[in-house]
mmCIF file with all atom_site columns, C-alpha atoms in Angstrom:
data_model
loop_
_atom_site.group_PDB
_atom_site.id
_atom_site.type_symbol
_atom_site.label_atom_id
_atom_site.label_alt_id
_atom_site.label_comp_id
_atom_site.label_asym_id
_atom_site.label_entity_id
_atom_site.label_seq_id
_atom_site.pdbx_PDB_ins_code
_atom_site.Cartn_x
_atom_site.Cartn_y
_atom_site.Cartn_z
_atom_site.occupancy
_atom_site.B_iso_or_equiv
_atom_site.pdbx_formal_charge
_atom_site.auth_seq_id
_atom_site.auth_comp_id
_atom_site.auth_asym_id
_atom_site.auth_atom_id
_atom_site.pdbx_PDB_model_num
ATOM 1  C CA . MET A 1 1  ? -57.747 -31.819 34.553 1.00 94.00 ? 27  MET A CA 1
ATOM 2  C CA . ILE A 1 2  ? -54.970 -30.623 36.471 1.00 97.00 ? 28  ILE A CA 1
ATOM 3  C CA . ILE A 1 3  ? -54.853 -27.450 38.416 1.00 98.00 ? 29  ILE A CA 1
ATOM 4  C CA . ARG A 1 4  ? -51.258 -25.916 39.195 1.00 98.00 ? 30  ARG A CA 1
ATOM 5  C CA . ILE A 1 5  ? -50.450 -23.506 41.806 1.00 98.00 ? 31  ILE A CA 1
ATOM 6  C CA . VAL A 1 6  ? -47.303 -22.269 42.276 1.00 98.00 ? 32  VAL A CA 1
ATOM 7  C CA . LYS A 1 7  ? -46.409 -19.688 45.272 1.00 98.00 ? 33  LYS A CA 1
ATOM 8  C CA . MET A 1 8  ? -43.519 -17.478 44.427 1.00 98.00 ? 34  MET A CA 1
ATOM 9  C CA . THR A 1 9  ? -42.032 -15.064 47.088 1.00 98.00 ? 35  THR A CA 1
ATOM 10 C CA . PHE A 1 10 ? -40.402 -12.373 45.553 1.00 98.00 ? 36  PHE A CA 1
ATOM 11 C CA . ASN A 1 11 ? -37.830 -9.698  46.733 1.00 98.00 ? 37  ASN A CA 1
ATOM 12 C CA . PRO A 1 12 ? -40.264 -6.720  47.273 1.00 98.00 ? 38  PRO A CA 1
ATOM 13 C CA . GLU A 1 13 ? -38.181 -4.466  44.887 1.00 98.00 ? 39  GLU A CA 1
ATOM 14 C CA . LYS A 1 14 ? -38.318 -7.217  42.247 1.00 98.00 ? 40  LYS A CA 1
ATOM 15 C CA . VAL A 1 15 ? -42.205 -7.817  41.943 1.00 98.00 ? 41  VAL A CA 1
ATOM 16 C CA . ALA A 1 16 ? -42.619 -5.201  39.252 1.00 98.00 ? 42  ALA A CA 1
ATOM 17 C CA . GLU A 1 17 ? -39.806 -6.410  37.250 1.00 98.00 ? 43  GLU A CA 1
ATOM 18 C CA . PHE A 1 18 ? -41.207 -10.091 37.385 1.00 98.00 ? 44  PHE A CA 1
ATOM 19 C CA . LEU A 1 19 ? -44.519 -8.854  36.271 1.00 98.00 ? 45  LEU A CA 1
ATOM 20 C CA . ASP A 1 20 ? -43.184 -7.007  33.663 1.00 98.00 ? 46  ASP A CA 1
ATOM 21 C CA . PHE A 1 21 ? -41.337 -9.938  32.554 1.00 97.00 ? 47  PHE A CA 1
ATOM 22 C CA . PHE A 1 22 ? -44.122 -12.411 32.800 1.00 97.00 ? 48  PHE A CA 1
ATOM 23 C CA . GLU A 1 23 ? -46.408 -9.894  30.684 1.00 97.00 ? 49  GLU A CA 1
ATOM 24 C CA . GLY A 1 24 ? -43.887 -10.629 27.645 1.00 96.00 ? 50  GLY A CA 1
ATOM 25 C CA . TYR A 1 25 ? -44.655 -14.566 28.025 1.00 97.00 ? 51  TYR A CA 1
ATOM 26 C CA . LYS A 1 26 ? -48.156 -15.061 29.264 1.00 97.00 ? 52  LYS A CA 1
ATOM 27 C CA . LEU A 1 27 ? -49.741 -15.528 26.162 1.00 97.00 ? 53  LEU A CA 1
ATOM 28 C CA . GLN A 1 28 ? -47.099 -18.365 25.023 1.00 98.00 ? 54  GLN A CA 1
ATOM 29 C CA . ILE A 1 29 ? -47.590 -20.244 28.330 1.00 98.00 ? 55  ILE A CA 1
ATOM 30 C CA . ARG A 1 30 ? -51.621 -19.821 27.868 1.00 97.00 ? 56  ARG A CA 1
ATOM 31 C CA . ASN A 1 31 ? -51.367 -20.975 24.378 1.00 98.00 ? 57  ASN A CA 1
ATOM 32 C CA . PHE A 1 32 ? -48.925 -23.982 25.214 1.00 98.00 ? 58  PHE A CA 1
ATOM 33 C CA . GLU A 1 33 ? -50.748 -27.227 24.143 1.00 98.00 ? 59  GLU A CA 1
ATOM 34 C CA . GLY A 1 34 ? -52.985 -28.820 26.973 1.00 98.00 ? 60  GLY A CA 1
ATOM 35 C CA . CYS A 1 35 ? -52.911 -25.307 28.782 1.00 98.00 ? 61  CYS A CA 1
ATOM 36 C CA . VAL A 1 36 ? -56.771 -24.067 29.200 1.00 97.00 ? 62  VAL A CA 1
ATOM 37 C CA . TYR A 1 37 ? -56.493 -21.337 31.984 1.00 98.00 ? 63  TYR A CA 1
ATOM 38 C CA . LEU A 1 38 ? -53.904 -19.165 33.646 1.00 98.00 ? 64  LEU A CA 1
ATOM 39 C CA . GLN A 1 39 ? -53.820 -16.306 36.058 1.00 97.00 ? 65  GLN A CA 1
ATOM 40 C CA . VAL A 1 40 ? -51.134 -14.419 38.150 1.00 97.00 ? 66  VAL A CA 1
ATOM 41 C CA . LEU A 1 41 ? -52.569 -13.556 41.646 1.00 98.00 ? 67  LEU A CA 1
ATOM 42 C CA . GLN A 1 42 ? -51.143 -11.214 44.113 1.00 98.00 ? 68  GLN A CA 1
ATOM 43 C CA . ASP A 1 43 ? -51.566 -11.484 48.029 1.00 98.00 ? 69  ASP A CA 1
ATOM 44 C CA . GLN A 1 44 ? -53.349 -8.379  49.288 1.00 98.00 ? 70  GLN A CA 1
ATOM 45 C CA . GLN A 1 45 ? -51.320 -8.651  52.879 1.00 98.00 ? 71  GLN A CA 1
ATOM 46 C CA . SER A 1 46 ? -47.931 -9.488  51.111 1.00 98.00 ? 72  SER A CA 1
ATOM 47 C CA . PRO A 1 47 ? -47.753 -8.131  47.821 1.00 98.00 ? 73  PRO A CA 1
ATOM 48 C CA . ASN A 1 48 ? -44.447 -9.627  47.162 1.00 98.00 ? 74  ASN A CA 1
ATOM 49 C CA . ILE A 1 49 ? -46.072 -13.042 47.345 1.00 98.00 ? 75  ILE A CA 1
ATOM 50 C CA . VAL A 1 50 ? -47.610 -14.071 43.631 1.00 98.00 ? 76  VAL A CA 1
ATOM 51 C CA . PHE A 1 51 ? -49.261 -17.228 42.911 1.00 98.00 ? 77  PHE A CA 1
ATOM 52 C CA . SER A 1 52 ? -49.510 -18.619 39.289 1.00 98.00 ? 78  SER A CA 1
ATOM 53 C CA . TYR A 1 53 ? -52.783 -20.489 38.734 1.00 98.00 ? 79  TYR A CA 1
ATOM 54 C CA . SER A 1 54 ? -53.202 -22.651 35.805 1.00 98.00 ? 80  SER A CA 1
ATOM 55 C CA . HIS A 1 55 ? -55.425 -25.429 34.416 1.00 98.00 ? 81  HIS A CA 1
ATOM 56 C CA . TRP A 1 56 ? -53.898 -28.285 32.313 1.00 98.00 ? 82  TRP A CA 1
ATOM 57 C CA . ASN A 1 57 ? -55.927 -30.891 30.561 1.00 98.00 ? 83  ASN A CA 1
ATOM 58 C CA . GLN A 1 58 ? -53.643 -33.825 32.000 1.00 96.00 ? 84  GLN A CA 1
ATOM 59 C CA . ALA A 1 59 ? -50.327 -34.172 33.776 1.00 97.00 ? 85  ALA A CA 1
ATOM 60 C CA . SER A 1 60 ? -48.469 -35.004 30.734 1.00 98.00 ? 86  SER A CA 1
ATOM 61 C CA . ASP A 1 61 ? -49.396 -31.225 29.231 1.00 98.00 ? 87  ASP A CA 1
ATOM 62 C CA . LEU A 1 62 ? -47.993 -29.901 32.386 1.00 98.00 ? 88  LEU A CA 1
ATOM 63 C CA . GLU A 1 63 ? -44.865 -32.154 32.276 1.00 98.00 ? 89  GLU A CA 1
ATOM 64 C CA . ASN A 1 64 ? -44.434 -31.000 28.717 1.00 98.00 ? 90  ASN A CA 1
ATOM 65 C CA . TYR A 1 65 ? -44.642 -27.408 29.375 1.00 98.00 ? 91  TYR A CA 1
ATOM 66 C CA . ARG A 1 66 ? -42.234 -27.959 32.443 1.00 97.00 ? 92  ARG A CA 1
ATOM 67 C CA . ASN A 1 67 ? -39.724 -29.756 29.979 1.00 98.00 ? 93  ASN A CA 1
ATOM 68 C CA . SER A 1 68 ? -40.125 -26.949 27.006 1.00 98.00 ? 94  SER A CA 1
ATOM 69 C CA . THR A 1 69 ? -37.668 -24.379 25.704 1.00 98.00 ? 95  THR A CA 1
ATOM 70 C CA . LEU A 1 70 ? -40.547 -21.859 26.981 1.00 98.00 ? 96  LEU A CA 1
ATOM 71 C CA . PHE A 1 71 ? -40.258 -22.784 30.417 1.00 98.00 ? 97  PHE A CA 1
ATOM 72 C CA . LYS A 1 72 ? -36.522 -23.002 30.479 1.00 97.00 ? 98  LYS A CA 1
ATOM 73 C CA . ALA A 1 73 ? -36.610 -19.350 29.286 1.00 97.00 ? 99  ALA A CA 1
ATOM 74 C CA . ILE A 1 74 ? -39.026 -18.267 32.135 1.00 98.00 ? 100 ILE A CA 1
ATOM 75 C CA . TRP A 1 75 ? -38.070 -20.034 35.213 1.00 97.00 ? 101 TRP A CA 1
ATOM 76 C CA . PRO A 1 76 ? -34.380 -19.677 35.748 1.00 97.00 ? 102 PRO A CA 1
ATOM 77 C CA . ARG A 1 77 ? -34.938 -15.670 35.244 1.00 97.00 ? 103 ARG A CA 1
ATOM 78 C CA . THR A 1 78 ? -37.916 -15.950 37.634 1.00 98.00 ? 104 THR A CA 1
ATOM 79 C CA . LYS A 1 79 ? -36.208 -17.755 40.381 1.00 97.00 ? 105 LYS A CA 1
ATOM 80 C CA . GLU A 1 80 ? -33.345 -14.975 40.347 1.00 97.00 ? 106 GLU A CA 1
ATOM 81 C CA . LEU A 1 81 ? -35.923 -12.589 41.792 1.00 98.00 ? 107 LEU A CA 1
ATOM 82 C CA . PHE A 1 82 ? -36.991 -14.872 44.673 1.00 98.00 ? 108 PHE A CA 1
ATOM 83 C CA . ILE A 1 83 ? -36.264 -14.629 48.293 1.00 98.00 ? 109 ILE A CA 1
ATOM 84 C CA . GLU A 1 84 ? -37.680 -17.861 49.076 1.00 98.00 ? 110 GLU A CA 1
ATOM 85 C CA . LYS A 1 85 ? -37.932 -21.122 47.396 1.00 97.00 ? 111 LYS A CA 1
ATOM 86 C CA . ALA A 1 86 ? -41.138 -21.466 45.285 1.00 98.00 ? 112 ALA A CA 1
ATOM 87 C CA . GLU A 1 87 ? -43.805 -23.983 46.364 1.00 98.00 ? 113 GLU A CA 1
ATOM 88 C CA . ALA A 1 88 ? -45.873 -25.881 43.995 1.00 98.00 ? 114 ALA A CA 1
ATOM 89 C CA . TRP A 1 89 ? -49.000 -28.021 43.910 1.00 98.00 ? 115 TRP A CA 1
ATOM 90 C CA . SER A 1 90 ? -50.534 -30.189 41.332 1.00 97.00 ? 116 SER A CA 1
ATOM 91 C CA . THR A 1 91 ? -54.255 -30.528 42.466 1.00 97.00 ? 117 THR A CA 1
ATOM 92 C CA . SER A 1 92 ? -57.340 -32.201 41.018 1.00 94.00 ? 118 SER A CA 1
ATOM 93 C CA . LEU A 1 93 ? -60.797 -30.733 41.376 1.00 86.00 ? 119 LEU A CA 1
ATOM 94 C CA . VAL A 1 94 ? -62.784 -32.857 44.077 1.00 86.00 ? 120 VAL A CA 1
ATOM 95 C CA . HIS A 1 95 ? -66.287 -31.065 44.084 1.00 77.00 ? 121 HIS A CA 1
ATOM 96 C CA . ASP A 1 96 ? -67.376 -27.918 41.897 1.00 76.00 ? 122 ASP A CA 1
ATOM 97 C CA . LEU A 1 97 ? -69.455 -25.720 43.796 1.00 71.00 ? 123 LEU A CA 1
ATOM 98 C CA . VAL A 1 98 ? -70.729 -23.766 40.876 1.00 67.00 ? 124 VAL A CA 1
#
């Protein structure tokens, strides 16, 4: 399983616009082949910092999403709202404490 974390720093005036925009796509992302979990998290101290947190069955599923028409409809519009370049990590679970 791949756990993907993307940190996005938005223009503070554009956060609500992003969240509204994302609302229209979240189910399509969540239902994309290989995506098993999706959340959007907002930093409590800096609410213009938002993270997407997703689980993918395998790296190829994430790559297929990143090359999809869906991603190409979402990402360019999202990037327009940034004030800093996004940071992204693809991680693997090392130890489950639950």
